[in-house]
Tab-separated table of C-alpha atoms in Angstrom:
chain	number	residue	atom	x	y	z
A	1	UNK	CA	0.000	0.000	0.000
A	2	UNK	CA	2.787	2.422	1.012
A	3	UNK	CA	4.464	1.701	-2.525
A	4	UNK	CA	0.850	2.438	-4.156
A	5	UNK	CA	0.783	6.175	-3.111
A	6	UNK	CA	4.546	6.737	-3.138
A	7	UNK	CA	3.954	9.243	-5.995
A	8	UNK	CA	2.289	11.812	-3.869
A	9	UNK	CA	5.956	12.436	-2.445
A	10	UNK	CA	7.121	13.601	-5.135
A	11	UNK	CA	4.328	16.198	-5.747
A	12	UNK	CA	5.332	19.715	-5.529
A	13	UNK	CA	3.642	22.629	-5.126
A	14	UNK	CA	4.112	24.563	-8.288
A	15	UNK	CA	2.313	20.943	-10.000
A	16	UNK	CA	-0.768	21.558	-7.413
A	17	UNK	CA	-0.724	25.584	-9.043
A	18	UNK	CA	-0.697	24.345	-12.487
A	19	UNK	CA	-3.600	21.822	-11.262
A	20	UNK	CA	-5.496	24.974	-10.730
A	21	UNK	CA	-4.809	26.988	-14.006
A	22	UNK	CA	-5.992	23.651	-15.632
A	23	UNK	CA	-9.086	23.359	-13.533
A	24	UNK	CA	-9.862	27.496	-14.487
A	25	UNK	CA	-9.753	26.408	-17.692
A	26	UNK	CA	-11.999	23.765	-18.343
A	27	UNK	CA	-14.289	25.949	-15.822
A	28	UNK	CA	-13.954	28.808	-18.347
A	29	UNK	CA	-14.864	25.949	-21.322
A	30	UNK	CA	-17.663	24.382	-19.647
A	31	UNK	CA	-19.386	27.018	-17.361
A	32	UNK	CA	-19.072	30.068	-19.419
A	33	UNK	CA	-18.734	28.540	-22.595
A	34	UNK	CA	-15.542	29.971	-23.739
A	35	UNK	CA	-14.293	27.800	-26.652
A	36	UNK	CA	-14.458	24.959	-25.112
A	37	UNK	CA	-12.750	23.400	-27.826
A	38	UNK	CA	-9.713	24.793	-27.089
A	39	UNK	CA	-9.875	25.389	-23.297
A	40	UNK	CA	-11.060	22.418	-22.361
A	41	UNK	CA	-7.981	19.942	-23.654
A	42	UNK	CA	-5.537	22.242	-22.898
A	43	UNK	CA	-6.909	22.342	-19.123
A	44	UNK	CA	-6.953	19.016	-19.294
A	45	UNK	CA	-3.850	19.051	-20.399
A	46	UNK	CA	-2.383	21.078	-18.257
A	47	UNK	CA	-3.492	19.023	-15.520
A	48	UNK	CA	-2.144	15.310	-17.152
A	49	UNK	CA	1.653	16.961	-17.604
A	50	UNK	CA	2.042	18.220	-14.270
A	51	UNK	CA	1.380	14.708	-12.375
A	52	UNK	CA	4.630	13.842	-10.658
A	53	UNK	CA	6.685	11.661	-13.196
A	54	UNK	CA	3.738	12.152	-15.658
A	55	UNK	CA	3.807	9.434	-18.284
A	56	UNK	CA	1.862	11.481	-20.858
A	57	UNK	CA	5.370	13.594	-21.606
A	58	UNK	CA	8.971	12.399	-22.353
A	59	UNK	CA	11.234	11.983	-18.962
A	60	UNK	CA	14.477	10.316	-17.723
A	61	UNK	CA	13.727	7.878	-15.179
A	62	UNK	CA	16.780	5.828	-13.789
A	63	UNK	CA	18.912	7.147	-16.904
A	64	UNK	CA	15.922	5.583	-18.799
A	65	UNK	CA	14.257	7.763	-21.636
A	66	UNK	CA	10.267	7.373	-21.113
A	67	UNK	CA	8.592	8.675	-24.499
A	68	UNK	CA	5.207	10.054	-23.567
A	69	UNK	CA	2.657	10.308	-25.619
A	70	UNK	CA	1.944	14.412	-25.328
A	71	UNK	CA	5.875	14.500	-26.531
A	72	UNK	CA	5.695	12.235	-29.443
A	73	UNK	CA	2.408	14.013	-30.519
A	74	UNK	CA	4.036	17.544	-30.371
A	75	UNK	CA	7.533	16.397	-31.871
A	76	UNK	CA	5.024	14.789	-34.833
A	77	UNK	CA	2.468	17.901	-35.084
A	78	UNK	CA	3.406	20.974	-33.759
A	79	UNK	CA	7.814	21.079	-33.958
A	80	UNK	CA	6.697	20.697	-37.671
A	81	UNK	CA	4.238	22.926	-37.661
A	82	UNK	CA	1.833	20.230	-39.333
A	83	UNK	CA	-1.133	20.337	-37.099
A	84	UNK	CA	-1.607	24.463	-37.336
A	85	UNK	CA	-1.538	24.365	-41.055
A	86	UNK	CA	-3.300	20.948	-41.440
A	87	UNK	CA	-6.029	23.420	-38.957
A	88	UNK	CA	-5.475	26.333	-41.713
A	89	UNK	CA	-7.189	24.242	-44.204
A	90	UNK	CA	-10.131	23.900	-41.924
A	91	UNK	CA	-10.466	27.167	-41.254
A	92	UNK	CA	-9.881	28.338	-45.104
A	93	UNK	CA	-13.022	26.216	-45.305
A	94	UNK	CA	-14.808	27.741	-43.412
A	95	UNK	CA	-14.434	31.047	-44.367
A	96	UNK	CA	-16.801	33.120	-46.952
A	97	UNK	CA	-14.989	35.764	-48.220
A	98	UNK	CA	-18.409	37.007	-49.946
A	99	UNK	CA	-18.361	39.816	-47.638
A	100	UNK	CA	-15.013	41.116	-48.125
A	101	UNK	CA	-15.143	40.520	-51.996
A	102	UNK	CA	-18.484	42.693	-52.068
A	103	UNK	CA	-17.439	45.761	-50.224
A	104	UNK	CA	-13.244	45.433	-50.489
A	105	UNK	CA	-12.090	48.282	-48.889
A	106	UNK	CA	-13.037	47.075	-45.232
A	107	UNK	CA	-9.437	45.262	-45.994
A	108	UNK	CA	-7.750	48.290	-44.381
A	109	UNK	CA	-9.577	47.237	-41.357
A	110	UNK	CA	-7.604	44.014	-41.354
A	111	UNK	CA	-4.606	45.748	-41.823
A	112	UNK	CA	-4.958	48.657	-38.947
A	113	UNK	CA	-5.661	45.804	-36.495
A	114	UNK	CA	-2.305	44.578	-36.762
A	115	UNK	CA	-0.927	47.437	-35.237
A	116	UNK	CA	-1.015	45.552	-31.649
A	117	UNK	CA	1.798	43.484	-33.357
A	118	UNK	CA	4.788	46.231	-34.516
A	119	UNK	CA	3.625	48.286	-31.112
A	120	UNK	CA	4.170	45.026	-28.772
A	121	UNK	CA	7.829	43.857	-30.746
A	122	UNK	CA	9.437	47.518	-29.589
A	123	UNK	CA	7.928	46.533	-25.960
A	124	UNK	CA	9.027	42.919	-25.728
A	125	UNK	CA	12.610	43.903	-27.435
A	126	UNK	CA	13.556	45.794	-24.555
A	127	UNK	CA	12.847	42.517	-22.092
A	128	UNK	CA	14.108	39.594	-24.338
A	129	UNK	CA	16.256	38.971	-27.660
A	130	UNK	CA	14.726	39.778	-30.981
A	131	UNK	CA	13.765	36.702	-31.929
A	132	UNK	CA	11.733	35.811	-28.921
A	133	UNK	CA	10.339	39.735	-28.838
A	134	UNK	CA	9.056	38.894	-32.538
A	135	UNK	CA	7.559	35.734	-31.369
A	136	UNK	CA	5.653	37.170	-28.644
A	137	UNK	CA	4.479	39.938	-30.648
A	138	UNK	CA	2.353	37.882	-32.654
A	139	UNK	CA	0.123	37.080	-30.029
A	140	UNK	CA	-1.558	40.129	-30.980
A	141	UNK	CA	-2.782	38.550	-34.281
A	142	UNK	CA	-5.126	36.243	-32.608
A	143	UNK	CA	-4.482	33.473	-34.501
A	144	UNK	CA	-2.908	30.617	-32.521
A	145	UNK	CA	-1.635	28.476	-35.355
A	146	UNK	CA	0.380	31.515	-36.706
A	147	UNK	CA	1.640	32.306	-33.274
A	148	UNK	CA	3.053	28.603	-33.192
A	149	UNK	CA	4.136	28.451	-37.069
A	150	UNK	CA	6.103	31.977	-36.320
A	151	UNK	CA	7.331	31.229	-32.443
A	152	UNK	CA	8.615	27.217	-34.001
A	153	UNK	CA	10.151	28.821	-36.966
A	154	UNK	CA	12.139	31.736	-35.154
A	155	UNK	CA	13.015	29.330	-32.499
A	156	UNK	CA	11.833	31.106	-29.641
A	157	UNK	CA	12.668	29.677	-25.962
A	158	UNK	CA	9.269	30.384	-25.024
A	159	UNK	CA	7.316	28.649	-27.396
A	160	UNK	CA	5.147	26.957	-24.937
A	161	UNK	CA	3.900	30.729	-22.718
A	162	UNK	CA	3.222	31.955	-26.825
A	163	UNK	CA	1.260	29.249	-27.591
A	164	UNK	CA	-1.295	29.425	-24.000
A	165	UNK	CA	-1.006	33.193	-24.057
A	166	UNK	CA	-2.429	33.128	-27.831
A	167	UNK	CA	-4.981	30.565	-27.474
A	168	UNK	CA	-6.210	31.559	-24.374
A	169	UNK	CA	-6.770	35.318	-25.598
A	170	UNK	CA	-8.507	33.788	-28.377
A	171	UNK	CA	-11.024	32.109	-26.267
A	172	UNK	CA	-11.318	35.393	-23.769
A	173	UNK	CA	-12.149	37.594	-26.768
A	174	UNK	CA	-15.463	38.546	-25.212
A	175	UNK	CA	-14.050	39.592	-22.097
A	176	UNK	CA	-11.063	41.768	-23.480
A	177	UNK	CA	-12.801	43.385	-26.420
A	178	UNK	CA	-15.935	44.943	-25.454
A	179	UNK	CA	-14.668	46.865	-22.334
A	180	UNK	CA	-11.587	48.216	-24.820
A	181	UNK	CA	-14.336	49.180	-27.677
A	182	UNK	CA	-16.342	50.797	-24.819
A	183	UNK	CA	-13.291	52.691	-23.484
A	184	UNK	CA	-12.775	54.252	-27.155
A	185	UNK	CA	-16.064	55.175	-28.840
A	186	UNK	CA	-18.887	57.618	-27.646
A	187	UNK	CA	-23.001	55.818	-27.424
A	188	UNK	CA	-23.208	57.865	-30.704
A	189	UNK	CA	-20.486	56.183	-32.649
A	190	UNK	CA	-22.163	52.595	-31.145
A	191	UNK	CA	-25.148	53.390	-32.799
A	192	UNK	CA	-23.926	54.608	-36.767
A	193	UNK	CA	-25.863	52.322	-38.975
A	194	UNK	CA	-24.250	50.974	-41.893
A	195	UNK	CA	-26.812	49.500	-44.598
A	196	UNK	CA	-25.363	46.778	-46.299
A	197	UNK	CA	-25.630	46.822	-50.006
A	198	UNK	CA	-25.456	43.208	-50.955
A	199	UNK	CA	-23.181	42.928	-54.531
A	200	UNK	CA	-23.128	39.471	-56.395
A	201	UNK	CA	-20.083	37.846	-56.362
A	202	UNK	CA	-19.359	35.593	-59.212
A	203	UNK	CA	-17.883	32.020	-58.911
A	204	UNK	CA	-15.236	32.633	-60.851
A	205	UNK	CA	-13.874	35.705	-58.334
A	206	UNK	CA	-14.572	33.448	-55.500
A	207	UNK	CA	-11.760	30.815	-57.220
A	208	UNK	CA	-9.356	33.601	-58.235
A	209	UNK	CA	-9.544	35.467	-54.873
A	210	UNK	CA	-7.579	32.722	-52.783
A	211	UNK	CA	-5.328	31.449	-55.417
A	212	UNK	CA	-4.241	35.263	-56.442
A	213	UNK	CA	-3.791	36.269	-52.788
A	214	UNK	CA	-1.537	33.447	-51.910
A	215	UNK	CA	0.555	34.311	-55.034
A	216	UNK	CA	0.356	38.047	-53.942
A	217	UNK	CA	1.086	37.093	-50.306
A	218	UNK	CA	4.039	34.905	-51.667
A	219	UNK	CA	5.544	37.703	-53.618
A	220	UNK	CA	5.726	40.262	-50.724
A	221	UNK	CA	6.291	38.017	-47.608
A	222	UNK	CA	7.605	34.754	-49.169
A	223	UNK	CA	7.925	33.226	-45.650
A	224	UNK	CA	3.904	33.559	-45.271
A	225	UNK	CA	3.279	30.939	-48.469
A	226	UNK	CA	2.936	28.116	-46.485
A	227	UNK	CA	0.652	29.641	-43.848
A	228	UNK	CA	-1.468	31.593	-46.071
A	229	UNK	CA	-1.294	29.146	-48.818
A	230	UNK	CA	-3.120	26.519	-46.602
A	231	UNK	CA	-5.510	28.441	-45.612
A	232	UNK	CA	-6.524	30.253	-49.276
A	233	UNK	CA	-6.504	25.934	-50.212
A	234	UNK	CA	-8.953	25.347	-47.872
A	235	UNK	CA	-11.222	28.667	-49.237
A	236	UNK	CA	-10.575	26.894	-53.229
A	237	UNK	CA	-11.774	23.855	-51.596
A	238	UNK	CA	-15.239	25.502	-50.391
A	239	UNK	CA	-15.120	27.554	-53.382
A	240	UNK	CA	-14.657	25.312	-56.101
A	241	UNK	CA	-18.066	23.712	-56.254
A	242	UNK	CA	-16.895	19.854	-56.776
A	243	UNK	CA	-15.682	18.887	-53.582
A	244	UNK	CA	-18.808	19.836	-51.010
A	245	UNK	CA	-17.824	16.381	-49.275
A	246	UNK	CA	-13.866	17.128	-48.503
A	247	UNK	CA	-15.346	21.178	-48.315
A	248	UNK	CA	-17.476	19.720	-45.324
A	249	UNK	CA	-14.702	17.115	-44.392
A	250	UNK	CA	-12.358	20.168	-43.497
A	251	UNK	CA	-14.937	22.721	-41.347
A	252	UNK	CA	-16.075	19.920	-39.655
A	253	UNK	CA	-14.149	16.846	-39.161
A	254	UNK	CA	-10.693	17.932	-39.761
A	255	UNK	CA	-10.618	21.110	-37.899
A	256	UNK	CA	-12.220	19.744	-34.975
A	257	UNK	CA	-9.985	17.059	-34.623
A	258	UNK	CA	-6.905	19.122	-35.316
A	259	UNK	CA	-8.168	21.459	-32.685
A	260	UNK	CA	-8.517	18.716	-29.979
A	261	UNK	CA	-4.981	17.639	-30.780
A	262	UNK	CA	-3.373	20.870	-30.539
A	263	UNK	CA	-5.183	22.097	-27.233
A	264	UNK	CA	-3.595	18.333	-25.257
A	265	UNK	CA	-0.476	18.794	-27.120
A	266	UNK	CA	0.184	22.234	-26.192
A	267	UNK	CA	-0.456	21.691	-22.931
A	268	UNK	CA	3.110	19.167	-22.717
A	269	UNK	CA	4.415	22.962	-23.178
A	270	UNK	CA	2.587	23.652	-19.887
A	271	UNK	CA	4.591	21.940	-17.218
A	272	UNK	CA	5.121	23.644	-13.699
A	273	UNK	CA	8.632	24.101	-14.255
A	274	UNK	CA	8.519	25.532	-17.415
A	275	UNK	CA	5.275	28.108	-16.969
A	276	UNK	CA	5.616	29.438	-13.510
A	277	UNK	CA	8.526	31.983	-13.961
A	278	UNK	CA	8.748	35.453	-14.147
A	279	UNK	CA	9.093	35.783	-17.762
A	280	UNK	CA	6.194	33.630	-18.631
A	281	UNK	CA	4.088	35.813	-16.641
A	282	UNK	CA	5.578	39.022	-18.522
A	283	UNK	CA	4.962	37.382	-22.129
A	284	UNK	CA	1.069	37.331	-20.705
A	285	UNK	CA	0.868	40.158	-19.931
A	286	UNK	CA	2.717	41.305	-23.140
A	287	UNK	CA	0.289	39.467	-25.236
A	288	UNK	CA	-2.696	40.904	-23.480
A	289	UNK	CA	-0.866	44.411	-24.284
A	290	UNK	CA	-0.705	43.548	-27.876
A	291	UNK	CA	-4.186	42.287	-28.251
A	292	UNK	CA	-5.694	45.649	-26.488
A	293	UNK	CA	-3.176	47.287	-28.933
A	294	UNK	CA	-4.608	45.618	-32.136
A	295	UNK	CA	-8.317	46.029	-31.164
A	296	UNK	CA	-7.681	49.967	-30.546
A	297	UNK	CA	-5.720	50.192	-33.445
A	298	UNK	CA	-8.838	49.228	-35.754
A	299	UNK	CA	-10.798	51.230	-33.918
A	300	UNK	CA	-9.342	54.466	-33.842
A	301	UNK	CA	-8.294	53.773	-37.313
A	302	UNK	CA	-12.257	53.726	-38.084
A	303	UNK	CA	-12.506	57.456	-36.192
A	304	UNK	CA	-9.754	58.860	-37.991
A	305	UNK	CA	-11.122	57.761	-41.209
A	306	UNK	CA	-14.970	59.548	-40.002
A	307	UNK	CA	-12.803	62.752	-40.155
A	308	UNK	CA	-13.133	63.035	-43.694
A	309	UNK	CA	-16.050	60.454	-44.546
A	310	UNK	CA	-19.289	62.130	-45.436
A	311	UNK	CA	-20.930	58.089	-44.800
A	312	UNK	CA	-19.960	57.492	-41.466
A	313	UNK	CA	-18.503	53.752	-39.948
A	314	UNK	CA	-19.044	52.688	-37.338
A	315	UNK	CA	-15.658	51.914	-35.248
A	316	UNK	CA	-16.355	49.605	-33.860
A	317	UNK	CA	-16.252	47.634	-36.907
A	318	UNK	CA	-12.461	48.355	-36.742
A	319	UNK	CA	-12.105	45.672	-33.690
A	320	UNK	CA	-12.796	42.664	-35.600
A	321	UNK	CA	-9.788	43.354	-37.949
A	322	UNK	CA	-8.295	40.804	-35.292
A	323	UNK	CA	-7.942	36.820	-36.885
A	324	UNK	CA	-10.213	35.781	-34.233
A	325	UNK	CA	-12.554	34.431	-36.592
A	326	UNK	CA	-15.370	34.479	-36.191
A	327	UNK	CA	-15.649	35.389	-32.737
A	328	UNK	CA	-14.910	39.332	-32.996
A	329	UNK	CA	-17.030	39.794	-35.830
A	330	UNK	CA	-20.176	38.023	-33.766
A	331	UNK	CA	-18.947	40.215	-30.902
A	332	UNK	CA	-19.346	43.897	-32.632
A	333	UNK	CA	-22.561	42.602	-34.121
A	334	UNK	CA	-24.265	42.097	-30.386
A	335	UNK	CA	-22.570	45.185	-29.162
A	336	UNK	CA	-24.216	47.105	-31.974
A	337	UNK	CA	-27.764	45.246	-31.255
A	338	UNK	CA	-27.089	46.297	-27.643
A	339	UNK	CA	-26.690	50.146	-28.834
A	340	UNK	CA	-29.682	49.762	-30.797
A	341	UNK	CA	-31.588	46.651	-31.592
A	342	UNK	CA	-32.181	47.298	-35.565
A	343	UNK	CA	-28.669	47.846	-36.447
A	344	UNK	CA	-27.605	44.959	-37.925
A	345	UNK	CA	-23.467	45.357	-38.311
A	346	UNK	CA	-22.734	41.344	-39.051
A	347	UNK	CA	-21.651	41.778	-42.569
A	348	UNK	CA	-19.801	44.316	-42.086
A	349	UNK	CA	-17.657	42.999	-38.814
A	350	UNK	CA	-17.392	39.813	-41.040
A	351	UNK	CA	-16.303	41.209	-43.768
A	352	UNK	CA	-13.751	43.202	-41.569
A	353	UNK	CA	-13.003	39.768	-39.307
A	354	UNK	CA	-12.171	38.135	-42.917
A	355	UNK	CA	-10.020	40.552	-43.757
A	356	UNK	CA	-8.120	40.408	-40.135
A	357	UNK	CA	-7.219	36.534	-40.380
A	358	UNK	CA	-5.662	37.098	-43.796
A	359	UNK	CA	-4.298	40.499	-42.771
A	360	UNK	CA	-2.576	38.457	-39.153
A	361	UNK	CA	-1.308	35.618	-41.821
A	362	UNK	CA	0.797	38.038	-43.621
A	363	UNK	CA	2.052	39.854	-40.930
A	364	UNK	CA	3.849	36.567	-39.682
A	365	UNK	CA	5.098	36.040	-42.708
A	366	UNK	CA	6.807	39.918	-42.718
A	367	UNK	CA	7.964	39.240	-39.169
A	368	UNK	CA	9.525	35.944	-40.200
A	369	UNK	CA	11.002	37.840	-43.494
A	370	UNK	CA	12.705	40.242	-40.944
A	371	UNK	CA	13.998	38.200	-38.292
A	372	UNK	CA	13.971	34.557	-39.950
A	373	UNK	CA	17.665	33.941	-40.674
């Protein structure tokens, strides 16, 4: 019997801390709902990894190498980068760019949301070396499986805080943004009504649009082909008209699975020894800097633009430039309800959110074009 609980010797405190930031997080997924895709495995996660001599990850026991199943899955998924462009497919798949294609100059949206990004590299440059300042920058985008493809490829020591802090802010979008919108616009801004003015899109722009922008994308930021080359393959996919089943296969099956996968498998990046240090706690906090920093940026870029508009926008529009997809663009759409319960803004955020995920795609491919070497 005393053999049988031997373990619970060896279990330190920092594990029984981790045990709670696990426990937060599949209360965050279950109670309040908070893409519980992605919080709920990686709490889980979190939990399985910090077990004294946990044989989910890789550990020397005895001078004995014990491969763990969390470690073979990351070394075969994520030190690759497989699993967050296999996930880029899925989400290309998911995405109608009908929105974006019908009114395209809420693009610039996308683009002004990125400022988070450039603001948060001067930041994190004057706490840690370039490469890892880069990395943590791109927290701001939003987009998890960019934050990984960019933090792997720069080899940044603190790949593991980038890829929590970057999925976790993705799930807490409608906690962060709303207050930050709030903070920047006036009741009256809230409540500008766009009308949507629906233009057909024909098939054959809906084809050309994703295989065009990856060969743009590739042109300017040749690091970004792979990353925004999965996902626009994933859009031909939905787009083309003859493959509905793999075009279903990909929204569905594929990026749910994928998603699973990477939440556990992060979560080997998770362990007490590696998370609960000072600097982890600063690249948080750093991300949570650059995402505040990327939702103001689209919306003050959407005031400054009112200036000299004679048709108003409404800001806060300018907050789903962000790649949280399509989470920000739902989110402006309730606040405007909220303001005023006829003013129907989902098109428009959409259309704006669309623009964001490809806008946060190429911006990790400029960052890895300046620092990649």
């Amino acid at each position: 019997m005393e053999a049988l609980f031997s373990n619970v010797l060896n279990l330190q405190w920092q594990q029984v801390v981790m045990w709670g930031i696990g426990a937060l997080l599949i209360y965050l997924a279950i109670a309040r709902d908070m893409e519980p895709t992605l919080l709920l495995p990686l709490g889980f996660g979190a939990i399985l990894v910090n077990l004294p001599f946990s044989g989910a990850v890789t550990q020397v026991i005895n001078g004995v190498t014990e491969h763990g199943a969390l470690s073979v899955l990351f070394d075969a998924g994520i030190a690759n980068e497989l699993f967050p462009l296999l996930l880029f497919i899925g989400i290309g798949a998911m995405i109608d760019f009908g929105p974006l294609l019908s009114n395209p100059k809420l693009m610039i949206f996308g683009a002004a949301a990125q400022f988070g990004i450039f603001f948060t590299l001067c930041a994190a440059s004057m706490f840690f070396d370039i490469n890892d300042a880069a990395s943590i920058a791109i927290i701001g985008a939003a987009d998890g499986p960019t934050a990984i493809a960019v933090a792997q490829k720069l080899g940044s020591k603190y790949l593991g805080a980038i890829m929590v802090s970057a999925y976790s802010y993705m799930a807490l979008v409608p906690v962060i943004q709303p207050p930050v919108i709030r903070l920047l616009t006036t009741k009256k801004e809230r409540m500008i009504r766009m009308p949507y003015h629906e233009h057909n899109v024909s098939k054959i722009t809906r084809i050309l649009f994703p295989i065009l922008t990856t060969v743009v994308a590739g042109l300017v930021a040749p690091a970004s082909v792979a990353l925004v080359g999965f996902l626009m393959f994933g859009n031909l996919i939905r787009e083309c008209g003859v493959l509905d089943s793999l075009s279903d296969t990909a929204q569905h099956v594929l990026a749910n699975l994928i998603t699973i996968l990477l939440g556990i498998t992060i979560a080997c990046q998770m362990k007490a020894e590696q998370f609960l240090r000072p600097d982890t706690l600063l690249i948080l906090g750093l991300g949570l800097v650059a995402f505040i920093m990327d939702t103001a940026g689209g919306v003050l870029f959407a005031k400054f633009l009112n200036l000299f508009l004679k048709e108003k926008i409404n800001p806060m529009i300018g907050a789903a430039g962000i790649s949280a997809f399509p989470m920000s663009g739902r989110i402006v759409h309730k606040m405007g309800l909220k303001e005023d319960p006829s003013n129907f803004l989902l098109m428009h955020s959409i259309g704006v959110n669309v623009s964001g995920q490809i806008a946060s795609v190429i911006a990790g491919g400029l960052i890895l074009n300046f620092f990649l070497h």
